[in-house]
Each structure stands twice: as C-alpha cells, then as structure tokens.
Amino acid sequence: MQSIVSYKDRGIGGNSHYRGNCSPRLIEDLIDFYKVKNISDYMCGSGTTKDVADRKNIKANVYDLNQGFDLLNMDVPERNEFIFWHPPYHNMIQYADNMYAASEIEKKYGICANEVDLSQCRNWEDFIKKLNACMIKQFASLEKGGHMAVLMGDLKKKGRLYSMLLEIAKPGIIENIVIKVQHNCTSNKYQYVNENFIRIQHEYVLLLKKAEDLIYPVQYAVNRIADIRNLESVTWKDVIADIIEKAGGKIELHSIYQQVYGYKKAEKNHHVKEKVRQTLYAYRKIFFFENGLWYLS
C-alpha cells in the first residue's frame, strides 16, 4: 500500500448505488497490509466491509444506523483488532429519510434516526463534536496494538473549506495519512456558474494505532479568534495596515493611537506614538499622508 491510492475500478462489494459508498478495494488493501483477521465497521452503510471480509475469509462485525445501531449512544460490543470507519462528510449526503426511512428505524428499533444521524447535525461544530465522540469511543475499544482506519473528506461551502482531517480528534499514534483519489463523484458531473473554486477530488485515510492501554495521546483541534494587536510575532507595519484597512483605507493619526492602546502590542512599547509614526514613515511604499489623513498605497 502506498501513500496515494486510486481505484478507477471500484471493485466488488456493497451497493454502488448507496451514496457515499466506499471502494471495496481500499478495504482489501487495508486488510492485506495489516494482515487483519477480524474487522469491525460501525457505520457499514450498504455492507461493503462485510462483503470484502467474507471474500477474504475473515470475521467481520458490521453495524449501521440503518440496522438499528446508534454509535453515538450505544456501547461498542467488541474488543477490536481493527476498525474501519467511513463516517458521513457532515451533510454532504443525508442518509436518514434519503437512503432509508427514518420512520422504519424508529418503528423497528425505537431509535429516532434523524436525531442521531451524523449527516443531519445542525451545524459543523455540532458535527465535529459528535464525530469526535464516535472516534474516541471506537478507538477505546481497540486492543493494545490494534489499528483504526478512518476514511474522510473535505467539503467546501460559501468559499470556506471544512476539513474533517484537520478537526477530527486523533487518539493514539498517527501511523500515516493516505490520500485516496476520488472517481465518479456526483459533483464532478456538473458545471457551475462562475466556477472560481478548486474542485475536491481526493479523500483521506487516517491510520491510527493504539500502542498503550488506559493512557495515550489525543490530538484535538482548537479554534480561537485572534486579535493581531495581541500577537507577539506580528509586526507594527501589519497592525497599522489592518487598522487603516478596517477604517476604509484612510484614517487620522490619533485614531491609530487609540486603536493600539490597551493591547499587548502597545503594552510592550513605552513609546507607542513614536513607534507608530516611525512605522508609517519607514514604509512609504505602503502608507502615504495626504490632507491630514494616512492612507494605504
């Protein structure tokens, strides 16, 4: 197995019409590489993992919400050697009431599928919170030395990239990240008006190992809002440029003073006014003075 995989021929297993289904050949390669004897999949969709395992003559424990298994709230029944997980990519494809009837799941299993379906989380933050809960629960079920492979992707909305790989919790040892080239994507069939974005044509396979019991590292993404006036490594040039830009491209000198006082950048300099003036005159290709106002060039 290499760090970039591409399966133009999907392979045999699962239902190719079940949206978001995974290539059986990826699971085959993972089984062969890790010499898996027992594989579990707690979001198995149309059953691709089971089909591959049967063909490989190994044991498979497969579950899905469409079969009455709620990974968010139910216990993971097994102690696992290897877990393959292919969660929804937020709401890119919604499953309950699209790929199966939520009412049937509630009637048969007493589970409100719409409430626990990760593809129907109310926003990205809610999705990541629930995704991480599922990740940690599954990883904890691994035996010492066990592995977990997570197939995930990115999505783009309104000019912003939402990356599962960047924000998913990463417990244990990160052994590798494999890039999987996407083929036959539904979105690639369409032409978009003013297509000024980069089309996503790959997914990631995050490979994790549980090297120790009880205590192991977990990487969590932390998103913060930063004011550059409080960041030590930012230069005065860029602080002042941002202040002028935010003011509409022109500003009075005393207003610049007012907008740096009280922040760490100013607290570390005992001659703030002098520093501001020095910076303005030192970068005449960026700033210029006219009719009592400072402008950005």
PDB file of C-alpha atoms in Angstrom:
ATOM      1  CA  MET A   1       0.000   0.000   0.000  1.00  0.00           C
ATOM      2  CA  GLN A   2       1.307   3.459  -0.874  1.00  0.00           C
ATOM      3  CA  SER A   3       0.554   6.950   0.441  1.00  0.00           C
ATOM      4  CA  ILE A   4      -1.616   7.715  -2.610  1.00  0.00           C
ATOM      5  CA  VAL A   5      -4.211   5.179  -3.759  1.00  0.00           C
ATOM      6  CA  SER A   6      -6.508   5.320  -6.767  1.00  0.00           C
ATOM      7  CA  TYR A   7      -9.207   2.818  -7.668  1.00  0.00           C
ATOM      8  CA  LYS A   8     -10.731   3.594 -11.062  1.00  0.00           C
ATOM      9  CA  ASP A   9     -12.288   0.140 -10.945  1.00  0.00           C
ATOM     10  CA  ARG A  10     -14.464   0.236  -7.820  1.00  0.00           C
ATOM     11  CA  GLY A  11     -14.196  -3.482  -7.105  1.00  0.00           C
ATOM     12  CA  ILE A  12     -16.765  -5.979  -5.839  1.00  0.00           C
ATOM     13  CA  GLY A  13     -18.829  -5.495  -2.680  1.00  0.00           C
ATOM     14  CA  GLY A  14     -21.571  -3.361  -1.185  1.00  0.00           C
ATOM     15  CA  ASN A  15     -24.082  -1.427  -3.231  1.00  0.00           C
ATOM     16  CA  SER A  16     -22.588   1.006  -5.741  1.00  0.00           C
ATOM     17  CA  HIS A  17     -25.905   2.912  -5.765  1.00  0.00           C
ATOM     18  CA  TYR A  18     -25.747   3.567  -1.990  1.00  0.00           C
ATOM     19  CA  ARG A  19     -24.479   7.148  -1.984  1.00  0.00           C
ATOM     20  CA  GLY A  20     -21.081   7.712  -0.424  1.00  0.00           C
ATOM     21  CA  ASN A  21     -20.211   4.022  -0.621  1.00  0.00           C
ATOM     22  CA  CYS A  22     -16.547   3.117  -0.346  1.00  0.00           C
ATOM     23  CA  SER A  23     -14.442   1.208  -2.859  1.00  0.00           C
ATOM     24  CA  PRO A  24     -14.075  -2.402  -1.655  1.00  0.00           C
ATOM     25  CA  ARG A  25     -10.525  -2.330  -2.965  1.00  0.00           C
ATOM     26  CA  LEU A  26      -9.462   0.133  -0.257  1.00  0.00           C
ATOM     27  CA  ILE A  27     -10.712  -2.218   2.452  1.00  0.00           C
ATOM     28  CA  GLU A  28      -8.994  -5.128   0.697  1.00  0.00           C
ATOM     29  CA  ASP A  29      -5.692  -3.236   0.716  1.00  0.00           C
ATOM     30  CA  LEU A  30      -6.036  -2.351   4.408  1.00  0.00           C
ATOM     31  CA  ILE A  31      -6.793  -5.963   5.326  1.00  0.00           C
ATOM     32  CA  ASP A  32      -3.795  -7.186   3.337  1.00  0.00           C
ATOM     33  CA  PHE A  33      -1.421  -4.527   4.669  1.00  0.00           C
ATOM     34  CA  TYR A  34      -2.312  -5.025   8.340  1.00  0.00           C
ATOM     35  CA  LYS A  35      -2.904  -8.784   7.970  1.00  0.00           C
ATOM     36  CA  VAL A  36      -6.307  -8.326   9.595  1.00  0.00           C
ATOM     37  CA  LYS A  37      -8.055 -11.408  10.994  1.00  0.00           C
ATOM     38  CA  ASN A  38     -11.067  -9.612  12.492  1.00  0.00           C
ATOM     39  CA  ILE A  39     -12.508  -6.320  11.222  1.00  0.00           C
ATOM     40  CA  SER A  40     -15.285  -4.126  12.648  1.00  0.00           C
ATOM     41  CA  ASP A  41     -17.289  -1.386  10.946  1.00  0.00           C
ATOM     42  CA  TYR A  42     -19.861   0.581  12.967  1.00  0.00           C
ATOM     43  CA  MET A  43     -21.159   2.654  10.046  1.00  0.00           C
ATOM     44  CA  CYS A  44     -21.145  -0.029   7.380  1.00  0.00           C
ATOM     45  CA  GLY A  45     -23.719   1.564   5.046  1.00  0.00           C
ATOM     46  CA  SER A  46     -24.555  -0.962   2.344  1.00  0.00           C
ATOM     47  CA  GLY A  47     -22.279  -3.655   3.779  1.00  0.00           C
ATOM     48  CA  THR A  48     -19.088  -3.256   1.754  1.00  0.00           C
ATOM     49  CA  THR A  49     -16.845  -4.235   4.669  1.00  0.00           C
ATOM     50  CA  LYS A  50     -18.799  -7.453   5.278  1.00  0.00           C
ATOM     51  CA  ASP A  51     -18.641  -8.426   1.614  1.00  0.00           C
ATOM     52  CA  VAL A  52     -14.881  -7.901   1.487  1.00  0.00           C
ATOM     53  CA  ALA A  53     -14.335  -9.782   4.756  1.00  0.00           C
ATOM     54  CA  ASP A  54     -16.395 -12.729   3.521  1.00  0.00           C
ATOM     55  CA  ARG A  55     -14.351 -12.877   0.347  1.00  0.00           C
ATOM     56  CA  LYS A  56     -11.136 -12.684   2.398  1.00  0.00           C
ATOM     57  CA  ASN A  57     -12.485 -15.366   4.743  1.00  0.00           C
ATOM     58  CA  ILE A  58     -12.044 -13.252   7.881  1.00  0.00           C
ATOM     59  CA  LYS A  59     -14.529 -12.347  10.610  1.00  0.00           C
ATOM     60  CA  ALA A  60     -16.469  -9.083  10.333  1.00  0.00           C
ATOM     61  CA  ASN A  61     -18.588  -7.260  12.907  1.00  0.00           C
ATOM     62  CA  VAL A  62     -20.713  -4.772  10.992  1.00  0.00           C
ATOM     63  CA  TYR A  63     -23.392  -2.354  12.188  1.00  0.00           C
ATOM     64  CA  ASP A  64     -25.175   0.747  10.952  1.00  0.00           C
ATOM     65  CA  LEU A  65     -27.915   3.136  11.964  1.00  0.00           C
ATOM     66  CA  ASN A  66     -29.955   1.664   9.127  1.00  0.00           C
ATOM     67  CA  GLN A  67     -29.730  -1.639  11.029  1.00  0.00           C
ATOM     68  CA  GLY A  68     -30.628  -0.146  14.407  1.00  0.00           C
ATOM     69  CA  PHE A  69     -27.137   0.584  15.757  1.00  0.00           C
ATOM     70  CA  ASP A  70     -26.677   4.088  17.207  1.00  0.00           C
ATOM     71  CA  LEU A  71     -22.929   4.628  17.582  1.00  0.00           C
ATOM     72  CA  LEU A  72     -23.422   7.889  19.462  1.00  0.00           C
ATOM     73  CA  ASN A  73     -25.387   6.344  22.312  1.00  0.00           C
ATOM     74  CA  MET A  74     -24.824   2.589  22.227  1.00  0.00           C
ATOM     75  CA  ASP A  75     -21.832   0.659  23.519  1.00  0.00           C
ATOM     76  CA  VAL A  76     -19.335  -0.823  21.086  1.00  0.00           C
ATOM     77  CA  PRO A  77     -19.891  -4.560  21.666  1.00  0.00           C
ATOM     78  CA  GLU A  78     -16.455  -5.847  20.631  1.00  0.00           C
ATOM     79  CA  ARG A  79     -12.858  -5.606  21.771  1.00  0.00           C
ATOM     80  CA  ASN A  80     -11.306  -4.847  18.418  1.00  0.00           C
ATOM     81  CA  GLU A  81      -8.231  -5.760  16.426  1.00  0.00           C
ATOM     82  CA  PHE A  82      -9.043  -3.460  13.507  1.00  0.00           C
ATOM     83  CA  ILE A  83     -11.779  -0.890  12.877  1.00  0.00           C
ATOM     84  CA  PHE A  84     -12.665   0.608   9.515  1.00  0.00           C
ATOM     85  CA  TRP A  85     -14.786   3.743   9.788  1.00  0.00           C
ATOM     86  CA  HIS A  86     -16.301   5.768   6.968  1.00  0.00           C
ATOM     87  CA  PRO A  87     -18.460   8.456   8.621  1.00  0.00           C
ATOM     88  CA  PRO A  88     -20.681  10.936   6.739  1.00  0.00           C
ATOM     89  CA  TYR A  89     -18.994  14.075   5.458  1.00  0.00           C
ATOM     90  CA  HIS A  90     -21.259  16.332   7.532  1.00  0.00           C
ATOM     91  CA  ASN A  91     -24.412  16.993   5.471  1.00  0.00           C
ATOM     92  CA  MET A  92     -22.906  16.433   2.018  1.00  0.00           C
ATOM     93  CA  ILE A  93     -25.108  13.328   1.759  1.00  0.00           C
ATOM     94  CA  GLN A  94     -28.010  12.962   4.191  1.00  0.00           C
ATOM     95  CA  TYR A  95     -28.842   9.364   4.988  1.00  0.00           C
ATOM     96  CA  ALA A  96     -31.906   9.099   7.248  1.00  0.00           C
ATOM     97  CA  ASP A  97     -35.026   9.645   5.098  1.00  0.00           C
ATOM     98  CA  ASN A  98     -32.932   9.579   1.928  1.00  0.00           C
ATOM     99  CA  MET A  99     -31.081   6.287   1.796  1.00  0.00           C
ATOM    100  CA  TYR A 100     -33.508   4.649   4.228  1.00  0.00           C
ATOM    101  CA  ALA A 101     -36.753   5.540   6.006  1.00  0.00           C
ATOM    102  CA  ALA A 102     -36.188   7.015   9.468  1.00  0.00           C
ATOM    103  CA  SER A 103     -39.740   6.063  10.463  1.00  0.00           C
ATOM    104  CA  GLU A 104     -38.949   2.397   9.828  1.00  0.00           C
ATOM    105  CA  ILE A 105     -35.872   2.568  12.069  1.00  0.00           C
ATOM    106  CA  GLU A 106     -37.910   4.152  14.871  1.00  0.00           C
ATOM    107  CA  LYS A 107     -40.709   1.636  14.451  1.00  0.00           C
ATOM    108  CA  LYS A 108     -38.380  -1.359  14.396  1.00  0.00           C
ATOM    109  CA  TYR A 109     -35.671  -0.320  16.874  1.00  0.00           C
ATOM    110  CA  GLY A 110     -37.103   2.619  18.838  1.00  0.00           C
ATOM    111  CA  ILE A 111     -34.343   4.936  17.598  1.00  0.00           C
ATOM    112  CA  CYS A 112     -35.068   8.397  16.189  1.00  0.00           C
ATOM    113  CA  ALA A 113     -32.606   8.188  13.307  1.00  0.00           C
ATOM    114  CA  ASN A 114     -32.899  11.864  12.353  1.00  0.00           C
ATOM    115  CA  GLU A 115     -31.619  12.904  15.795  1.00  0.00           C
ATOM    116  CA  VAL A 116     -28.536  10.660  15.845  1.00  0.00           C
ATOM    117  CA  ASP A 117     -27.640  10.638  12.142  1.00  0.00           C
ATOM    118  CA  LEU A 118     -24.284  12.435  11.854  1.00  0.00           C
ATOM    119  CA  SER A 119     -25.268  13.635   8.389  1.00  0.00           C
ATOM    120  CA  GLN A 120     -28.066  15.715   9.943  1.00  0.00           C
ATOM    121  CA  CYS A 121     -26.157  17.627  12.619  1.00  0.00           C
ATOM    122  CA  ARG A 122     -27.414  21.199  12.982  1.00  0.00           C
ATOM    123  CA  ASN A 123     -24.038  22.765  12.096  1.00  0.00           C
ATOM    124  CA  TRP A 124     -20.365  21.975  11.551  1.00  0.00           C
ATOM    125  CA  GLU A 125     -19.457  22.446  15.205  1.00  0.00           C
ATOM    126  CA  ASP A 126     -22.155  20.013  16.311  1.00  0.00           C
ATOM    127  CA  PHE A 127     -20.967  17.548  13.676  1.00  0.00           C
ATOM    128  CA  ILE A 128     -17.337  17.681  14.848  1.00  0.00           C
ATOM    129  CA  LYS A 129     -18.384  17.262  18.489  1.00  0.00           C
ATOM    130  CA  LYS A 130     -20.391  14.126  17.675  1.00  0.00           C
ATOM    131  CA  LEU A 131     -17.791  12.854  15.213  1.00  0.00           C
ATOM    132  CA  ASN A 132     -15.138  13.086  17.927  1.00  0.00           C
ATOM    133  CA  ALA A 133     -17.342  11.298  20.455  1.00  0.00           C
ATOM    134  CA  CYS A 134     -17.699   8.424  17.991  1.00  0.00           C
ATOM    135  CA  MET A 135     -13.971   8.437  17.260  1.00  0.00           C
ATOM    136  CA  ILE A 136     -12.912   8.226  20.906  1.00  0.00           C
ATOM    137  CA  LYS A 137     -15.495   5.544  21.697  1.00  0.00           C
ATOM    138  CA  GLN A 138     -14.330   3.318  18.854  1.00  0.00           C
ATOM    139  CA  PHE A 139     -10.619   3.834  19.476  1.00  0.00           C
ATOM    140  CA  ALA A 140     -11.047   2.919  23.144  1.00  0.00           C
ATOM    141  CA  SER A 141     -12.475  -0.446  22.055  1.00  0.00           C
ATOM    142  CA  LEU A 142      -9.217  -1.403  20.326  1.00  0.00           C
ATOM    143  CA  GLU A 143      -6.998  -3.969  21.961  1.00  0.00           C
ATOM    144  CA  LYS A 144      -3.387  -2.970  22.615  1.00  0.00           C
ATOM    145  CA  GLY A 145      -1.626  -2.927  19.250  1.00  0.00           C
ATOM    146  CA  GLY A 146      -4.930  -2.543  17.400  1.00  0.00           C
ATOM    147  CA  HIS A 147      -5.476  -0.223  14.447  1.00  0.00           C
ATOM    148  CA  MET A 148      -8.196   2.073  13.166  1.00  0.00           C
ATOM    149  CA  ALA A 149      -8.586   3.368   9.610  1.00  0.00           C
ATOM    150  CA  VAL A 150     -10.842   6.387   9.097  1.00  0.00           C
ATOM    151  CA  LEU A 151     -11.892   7.356   5.568  1.00  0.00           C
ATOM    152  CA  MET A 152     -12.932  11.002   5.451  1.00  0.00           C
ATOM    153  CA  GLY A 153     -13.096  14.002   3.156  1.00  0.00           C
ATOM    154  CA  ASP A 154     -13.357  17.770   2.935  1.00  0.00           C
ATOM    155  CA  LEU A 155     -16.283  19.881   1.846  1.00  0.00           C
ATOM    156  CA  LYS A 156     -16.488  23.420   0.516  1.00  0.00           C
ATOM    157  CA  LYS A 157     -19.304  25.848   1.314  1.00  0.00           C
ATOM    158  CA  LYS A 158     -19.521  29.563   0.557  1.00  0.00           C
ATOM    159  CA  GLY A 159     -15.798  29.892  -0.047  1.00  0.00           C
ATOM    160  CA  ARG A 160     -14.743  28.066   3.117  1.00  0.00           C
ATOM    161  CA  LEU A 161     -13.101  24.648   3.343  1.00  0.00           C
ATOM    162  CA  TYR A 162     -14.455  22.393   6.085  1.00  0.00           C
ATOM    163  CA  SER A 163     -11.804  19.756   6.732  1.00  0.00           C
ATOM    164  CA  MET A 164     -12.614  16.648   8.727  1.00  0.00           C
ATOM    165  CA  LEU A 165      -8.941  15.683   8.743  1.00  0.00           C
ATOM    166  CA  LEU A 166      -7.926  18.947  10.396  1.00  0.00           C
ATOM    167  CA  GLU A 167     -10.627  18.903  13.057  1.00  0.00           C
ATOM    168  CA  ILE A 168     -11.222  15.251  13.926  1.00  0.00           C
ATOM    169  CA  ALA A 169      -9.781  14.008  17.238  1.00  0.00           C
ATOM    170  CA  LYS A 170      -6.682  11.881  16.679  1.00  0.00           C
ATOM    171  CA  PRO A 171      -6.113   9.411  19.528  1.00  0.00           C
ATOM    172  CA  GLY A 172      -3.062   7.177  19.806  1.00  0.00           C
ATOM    173  CA  ILE A 173      -0.214   7.086  17.319  1.00  0.00           C
ATOM    174  CA  ILE A 174      -0.783   8.569  13.873  1.00  0.00           C
ATOM    175  CA  GLU A 175       0.883   5.981  11.652  1.00  0.00           C
ATOM    176  CA  ASN A 176       0.046   7.502   8.306  1.00  0.00           C
ATOM    177  CA  ILE A 177      -2.305   9.572   6.192  1.00  0.00           C
ATOM    178  CA  VAL A 178      -3.157   8.042   2.830  1.00  0.00           C
ATOM    179  CA  ILE A 179      -4.568  10.174   0.012  1.00  0.00           C
ATOM    180  CA  LYS A 180      -7.357   8.422  -1.877  1.00  0.00           C
ATOM    181  CA  VAL A 181      -8.165   9.779  -5.342  1.00  0.00           C
ATOM    182  CA  GLN A 182     -11.913  10.105  -5.951  1.00  0.00           C
ATOM    183  CA  HIS A 183     -13.533   8.803  -9.119  1.00  0.00           C
ATOM    184  CA  ASN A 184     -17.101   9.136 -10.409  1.00  0.00           C
ATOM    185  CA  CYS A 185     -18.099  11.869  -7.927  1.00  0.00           C
ATOM    186  CA  THR A 186     -21.630  13.178  -8.468  1.00  0.00           C
ATOM    187  CA  SER A 187     -20.452  16.801  -8.147  1.00  0.00           C
ATOM    188  CA  ASN A 188     -17.907  16.308 -10.925  1.00  0.00           C
ATOM    189  CA  LYS A 189     -20.733  15.767 -13.409  1.00  0.00           C
ATOM    190  CA  TYR A 190     -21.904  19.359 -13.074  1.00  0.00           C
ATOM    191  CA  GLN A 191     -20.673  22.654 -14.445  1.00  0.00           C
ATOM    192  CA  TYR A 192     -21.034  25.628 -12.102  1.00  0.00           C
ATOM    193  CA  VAL A 193     -21.612  29.277 -12.939  1.00  0.00           C
ATOM    194  CA  ASN A 194     -18.547  31.379 -12.016  1.00  0.00           C
ATOM    195  CA  GLU A 195     -16.582  28.289 -11.047  1.00  0.00           C
ATOM    196  CA  ASN A 196     -13.855  30.091  -9.118  1.00  0.00           C
ATOM    197  CA  PHE A 197     -13.049  27.294  -6.689  1.00  0.00           C
ATOM    198  CA  ILE A 198     -10.767  24.279  -6.601  1.00  0.00           C
ATOM    199  CA  ARG A 199     -12.717  21.051  -7.017  1.00  0.00           C
ATOM    200  CA  ILE A 200     -12.076  18.434  -4.354  1.00  0.00           C
ATOM    201  CA  GLN A 201     -11.045  15.148  -5.919  1.00  0.00           C
ATOM    202  CA  HIS A 202      -9.491  13.273  -3.023  1.00  0.00           C
ATOM    203  CA  GLU A 203     -10.244  11.795   0.378  1.00  0.00           C
ATOM    204  CA  TYR A 204      -8.024  10.853   3.303  1.00  0.00           C
ATOM    205  CA  VAL A 205      -7.458   7.609   5.153  1.00  0.00           C
ATOM    206  CA  LEU A 206      -6.215   8.364   8.669  1.00  0.00           C
ATOM    207  CA  LEU A 207      -4.358   5.367  10.119  1.00  0.00           C
ATOM    208  CA  LEU A 208      -4.143   5.191  13.912  1.00  0.00           C
ATOM    209  CA  LYS A 209      -2.548   2.694  16.300  1.00  0.00           C
ATOM    210  CA  LYS A 210      -3.397   2.042  19.934  1.00  0.00           C
ATOM    211  CA  ALA A 211       0.061   1.359  21.342  1.00  0.00           C
ATOM    212  CA  GLU A 212      -0.844   1.539  25.029  1.00  0.00           C
ATOM    213  CA  ASP A 213      -3.780   0.777  27.299  1.00  0.00           C
ATOM    214  CA  LEU A 214      -5.506   3.351  29.546  1.00  0.00           C
ATOM    215  CA  ILE A 215      -3.255   6.316  28.775  1.00  0.00           C
ATOM    216  CA  TYR A 216      -2.455   7.566  25.264  1.00  0.00           C
ATOM    217  CA  PRO A 217      -2.141  10.910  23.470  1.00  0.00           C
ATOM    218  CA  VAL A 218      -5.156  12.532  21.839  1.00  0.00           C
ATOM    219  CA  GLN A 219      -4.826  15.474  19.448  1.00  0.00           C
ATOM    220  CA  TYR A 220      -7.763  17.885  19.439  1.00  0.00           C
ATOM    221  CA  ALA A 221      -8.115  20.870  17.126  1.00  0.00           C
ATOM    222  CA  VAL A 222      -8.569  24.170  18.949  1.00  0.00           C
ATOM    223  CA  ASN A 223     -10.128  27.086  17.070  1.00  0.00           C
ATOM    224  CA  ARG A 224      -9.628  30.545  18.551  1.00  0.00           C
ATOM    225  CA  ILE A 225     -10.353  34.107  17.484  1.00  0.00           C
ATOM    226  CA  ALA A 226      -7.169  36.189  17.492  1.00  0.00           C
ATOM    227  CA  ASP A 227      -6.710  39.961  17.520  1.00  0.00           C
ATOM    228  CA  ILE A 228      -3.370  40.653  15.840  1.00  0.00           C
ATOM    229  CA  ARG A 229      -2.774  43.531  18.271  1.00  0.00           C
ATOM    230  CA  ASN A 230      -2.268  40.832  20.914  1.00  0.00           C
ATOM    231  CA  LEU A 231       0.048  38.596  18.872  1.00  0.00           C
ATOM    232  CA  GLU A 232       3.739  38.964  19.660  1.00  0.00           C
ATOM    233  CA  SER A 233       5.155  37.900  16.298  1.00  0.00           C
ATOM    234  CA  VAL A 234       3.053  40.323  14.216  1.00  0.00           C
ATOM    235  CA  THR A 235       4.903  43.470  13.115  1.00  0.00           C
ATOM    236  CA  TRP A 236       3.775  47.053  13.702  1.00  0.00           C
ATOM    237  CA  LYS A 237       3.559  47.509   9.923  1.00  0.00           C
ATOM    238  CA  ASP A 238       0.810  44.913   9.635  1.00  0.00           C
ATOM    239  CA  VAL A 239      -1.058  46.053  12.741  1.00  0.00           C
ATOM    240  CA  ILE A 240      -1.226  49.603  11.366  1.00  0.00           C
ATOM    241  CA  ALA A 241      -2.099  48.409   7.852  1.00  0.00           C
ATOM    242  CA  ASP A 242      -5.008  46.369   9.224  1.00  0.00           C
ATOM    243  CA  ILE A 243      -6.237  49.339  11.265  1.00  0.00           C
ATOM    244  CA  ILE A 244      -6.240  51.589   8.187  1.00  0.00           C
ATOM    245  CA  GLU A 245      -7.831  48.905   6.016  1.00  0.00           C
ATOM    246  CA  LYS A 246     -10.583  48.332   8.577  1.00  0.00           C
ATOM    247  CA  ALA A 247     -11.220  52.088   8.647  1.00  0.00           C
ATOM    248  CA  GLY A 248     -11.892  52.056   4.914  1.00  0.00           C
ATOM    249  CA  GLY A 249      -8.393  52.833   3.670  1.00  0.00           C
ATOM    250  CA  LYS A 250      -7.861  56.199   5.372  1.00  0.00           C
ATOM    251  CA  ILE A 251      -7.565  57.339   8.985  1.00  0.00           C
ATOM    252  CA  GLU A 252      -6.380  60.174  11.239  1.00  0.00           C
ATOM    253  CA  LEU A 253      -3.167  59.601  13.173  1.00  0.00           C
ATOM    254  CA  HIS A 254      -4.775  59.940  16.614  1.00  0.00           C
ATOM    255  CA  SER A 255      -7.252  57.185  15.690  1.00  0.00           C
ATOM    256  CA  ILE A 256      -4.375  54.800  15.053  1.00  0.00           C
ATOM    257  CA  TYR A 257      -3.039  55.581  18.528  1.00  0.00           C
ATOM    258  CA  GLN A 258      -6.445  54.911  20.063  1.00  0.00           C
ATOM    259  CA  GLN A 259      -6.766  51.556  18.333  1.00  0.00           C
ATOM    260  CA  VAL A 260      -3.468  50.147  19.614  1.00  0.00           C
ATOM    261  CA  TYR A 261      -3.658  51.315  23.232  1.00  0.00           C
ATOM    262  CA  GLY A 262      -4.757  48.617  25.666  1.00  0.00           C
ATOM    263  CA  TYR A 263      -3.401  45.747  23.580  1.00  0.00           C
ATOM    264  CA  LYS A 264      -0.266  43.679  24.173  1.00  0.00           C
ATOM    265  CA  LYS A 265       1.471  45.218  21.183  1.00  0.00           C
ATOM    266  CA  ALA A 266       1.271  48.641  22.848  1.00  0.00           C
ATOM    267  CA  GLU A 267       1.897  47.414  26.396  1.00  0.00           C
ATOM    268  CA  LYS A 268       5.338  46.141  25.408  1.00  0.00           C
ATOM    269  CA  ASN A 269       6.371  49.504  23.964  1.00  0.00           C
ATOM    270  CA  HIS A 270       6.743  52.564  26.183  1.00  0.00           C
ATOM    271  CA  HIS A 271       6.780  54.945  23.216  1.00  0.00           C
ATOM    272  CA  VAL A 272       3.720  53.909  21.242  1.00  0.00           C
ATOM    273  CA  LYS A 273       3.117  57.180  19.407  1.00  0.00           C
ATOM    274  CA  GLU A 274       6.738  57.391  18.327  1.00  0.00           C
ATOM    275  CA  LYS A 275       6.653  53.757  17.160  1.00  0.00           C
ATOM    276  CA  VAL A 276       3.503  54.323  15.107  1.00  0.00           C
ATOM    277  CA  ARG A 277       4.946  57.417  13.408  1.00  0.00           C
ATOM    278  CA  GLN A 278       8.279  55.666  12.803  1.00  0.00           C
ATOM    279  CA  THR A 279       6.496  52.749  11.147  1.00  0.00           C
ATOM    280  CA  LEU A 280       4.328  54.959   8.940  1.00  0.00           C
ATOM    281  CA  TYR A 281       7.354  56.847   7.602  1.00  0.00           C
ATOM    282  CA  ALA A 282       9.534  53.736   7.286  1.00  0.00           C
ATOM    283  CA  TYR A 283       7.094  52.046   4.890  1.00  0.00           C
ATOM    284  CA  ARG A 284       6.290  54.798   2.406  1.00  0.00           C
ATOM    285  CA  LYS A 285       5.512  52.212  -0.294  1.00  0.00           C
ATOM    286  CA  ILE A 286       2.638  51.019   1.899  1.00  0.00           C
ATOM    287  CA  PHE A 287       1.455  54.194   3.680  1.00  0.00           C
ATOM    288  CA  PHE A 288       1.146  57.794   2.493  1.00  0.00           C
ATOM    289  CA  PHE A 289      -0.077  61.028   4.090  1.00  0.00           C
ATOM    290  CA  GLU A 290      -2.436  63.483   2.390  1.00  0.00           C
ATOM    291  CA  ASN A 291      -4.789  66.219   3.623  1.00  0.00           C
ATOM    292  CA  GLY A 292      -4.416  65.254   7.274  1.00  0.00           C
ATOM    293  CA  LEU A 293      -5.082  61.547   6.751  1.00  0.00           C
ATOM    294  CA  TRP A 294      -2.985  58.396   6.441  1.00  0.00           C
ATOM    295  CA  TYR A 295      -3.777  56.102   3.521  1.00  0.00           C
ATOM    296  CA  LEU A 296      -2.806  52.670   2.295  1.00  0.00           C
ATOM    297  CA  SER A 297      -0.984  52.852  -1.035  1.00  0.00           C
TER     298      SER A 297
END
